[in-house]
Amino acid sequence: ITGSIGAIDPDGDALTITLTAPTEALSSGGQPITWALSNNGQLLTGSAGGNAVVTIAINASGSFTVTLLRQVD
C-alpha cells in the first residue's frame, strides 16, 4: 500500500513526520508482534517469531509505504 499524508504548519515552519508503534496488541501466526523503530523514526518493522511481518516507511514529505510480509491474526 502506498499513499501520502498531508500536513501543513500554519506558520510555515518545517514539520517532521515520524512513526510510532501501535498500542494495540497484534499477533501473527499466534505469536505477538514486536515493533522496532529506526533511529530517524521513519521505518517501523513489526516482527513475530523472528520473522518480519510488516514494514511501514514514511518520508519527510508524508509519502508512505506499508508492506505486509506475513499474515496478521
mmCIF file of C-alpha atoms in Angstrom:
data_model
loop_
_atom_site.group_PDB
_atom_site.id
_atom_site.type_symbol
_atom_site.label_atom_id
_atom_site.label_comp_id
_atom_site.label_asym_id
_atom_site.label_seq_id
_atom_site.Cartn_x
_atom_site.Cartn_y
_atom_site.Cartn_z
ATOM 1 C CA ILE A 1 0.000 0.000 0.000
ATOM 2 C CA THR A 2 1.334 3.424 -0.830
ATOM 3 C CA GLY A 3 -0.056 6.848 -0.145
ATOM 4 C CA SER A 4 0.598 10.293 1.194
ATOM 5 C CA ILE A 5 -0.334 12.196 4.329
ATOM 6 C CA GLY A 6 -0.593 15.948 4.008
ATOM 7 C CA ALA A 7 0.494 18.158 6.886
ATOM 8 C CA ILE A 8 0.944 21.918 6.902
ATOM 9 C CA ASP A 9 2.114 24.174 9.699
ATOM 10 C CA PRO A 10 0.035 27.381 9.695
ATOM 11 C CA ASP A 11 3.180 29.422 10.434
ATOM 12 C CA GLY A 12 5.122 27.797 7.601
ATOM 13 C CA ASP A 13 7.574 26.094 9.948
ATOM 14 C CA ALA A 14 9.148 22.842 8.765
ATOM 15 C CA LEU A 15 7.441 19.699 10.038
ATOM 16 C CA THR A 16 8.945 16.357 10.934
ATOM 17 C CA ILE A 17 6.847 13.272 10.269
ATOM 18 C CA THR A 18 7.687 10.142 12.258
ATOM 19 C CA LEU A 19 6.045 6.836 13.115
ATOM 20 C CA THR A 20 5.257 5.196 16.442
ATOM 21 C CA ALA A 21 4.404 1.600 17.279
ATOM 22 C CA PRO A 22 0.736 0.650 17.670
ATOM 23 C CA THR A 23 -0.524 0.429 21.239
ATOM 24 C CA GLU A 24 -2.948 -2.401 20.406
ATOM 25 C CA ALA A 25 -1.590 -5.926 20.808
ATOM 26 C CA LEU A 26 -1.294 -7.634 17.414
ATOM 27 C CA SER A 27 -0.155 -11.132 16.506
ATOM 28 C CA SER A 28 0.921 -13.184 13.512
ATOM 29 C CA GLY A 29 0.650 -16.970 13.484
ATOM 30 C CA GLY A 30 -0.312 -16.801 17.150
ATOM 31 C CA GLN A 31 2.937 -15.022 18.048
ATOM 32 C CA PRO A 32 2.905 -11.453 19.417
ATOM 33 C CA ILE A 33 4.178 -8.800 17.035
ATOM 34 C CA THR A 34 7.021 -6.727 18.448
ATOM 35 C CA TRP A 35 7.927 -3.383 16.929
ATOM 36 C CA ALA A 36 11.265 -1.820 16.068
ATOM 37 C CA LEU A 37 11.584 1.828 15.040
ATOM 38 C CA SER A 38 14.532 3.170 13.086
ATOM 39 C CA ASN A 39 16.667 5.905 14.637
ATOM 40 C CA ASN A 40 15.112 8.569 12.400
ATOM 41 C CA GLY A 41 11.568 7.378 13.199
ATOM 42 C CA GLN A 42 10.684 6.813 9.557
ATOM 43 C CA LEU A 43 10.804 2.999 9.346
ATOM 44 C CA LEU A 44 8.717 0.787 11.607
ATOM 45 C CA THR A 45 9.096 -3.002 11.428
ATOM 46 C CA GLY A 46 6.775 -5.468 13.097
ATOM 47 C CA SER A 47 8.145 -8.979 13.705
ATOM 48 C CA ALA A 48 6.778 -12.195 15.190
ATOM 49 C CA GLY A 49 8.674 -15.382 15.937
ATOM 50 C CA GLY A 50 11.867 -13.902 14.487
ATOM 51 C CA ASN A 51 10.214 -13.102 11.127
ATOM 52 C CA ALA A 52 9.327 -9.693 9.722
ATOM 53 C CA VAL A 53 5.543 -9.352 9.391
ATOM 54 C CA VAL A 54 5.056 -5.766 8.252
ATOM 55 C CA THR A 55 7.166 -2.735 7.398
ATOM 56 C CA ILE A 56 5.904 0.827 7.330
ATOM 57 C CA ALA A 57 8.060 3.578 5.873
ATOM 58 C CA ILE A 58 7.336 7.301 5.652
ATOM 59 C CA ASN A 59 9.467 10.157 4.376
ATOM 60 C CA ALA A 60 9.635 13.815 5.351
ATOM 61 C CA SER A 61 7.088 14.809 2.685
ATOM 62 C CA GLY A 62 4.486 12.352 4.045
ATOM 63 C CA SER A 63 4.716 9.660 1.363
ATOM 64 C CA PHE A 64 4.367 6.229 2.915
ATOM 65 C CA THR A 65 4.598 2.550 2.013
ATOM 66 C CA VAL A 66 3.123 -0.325 4.006
ATOM 67 C CA THR A 67 4.415 -3.797 3.089
ATOM 68 C CA LEU A 68 2.639 -6.809 4.566
ATOM 69 C CA LEU A 69 5.026 -9.759 4.535
ATOM 70 C CA ARG A 70 3.053 -12.260 6.639
ATOM 71 C CA GLN A 71 -0.490 -12.651 7.890
ATOM 72 C CA VAL A 72 -1.703 -10.566 10.834
ATOM 73 C CA ASP A 73 -4.143 -12.531 13.012
#
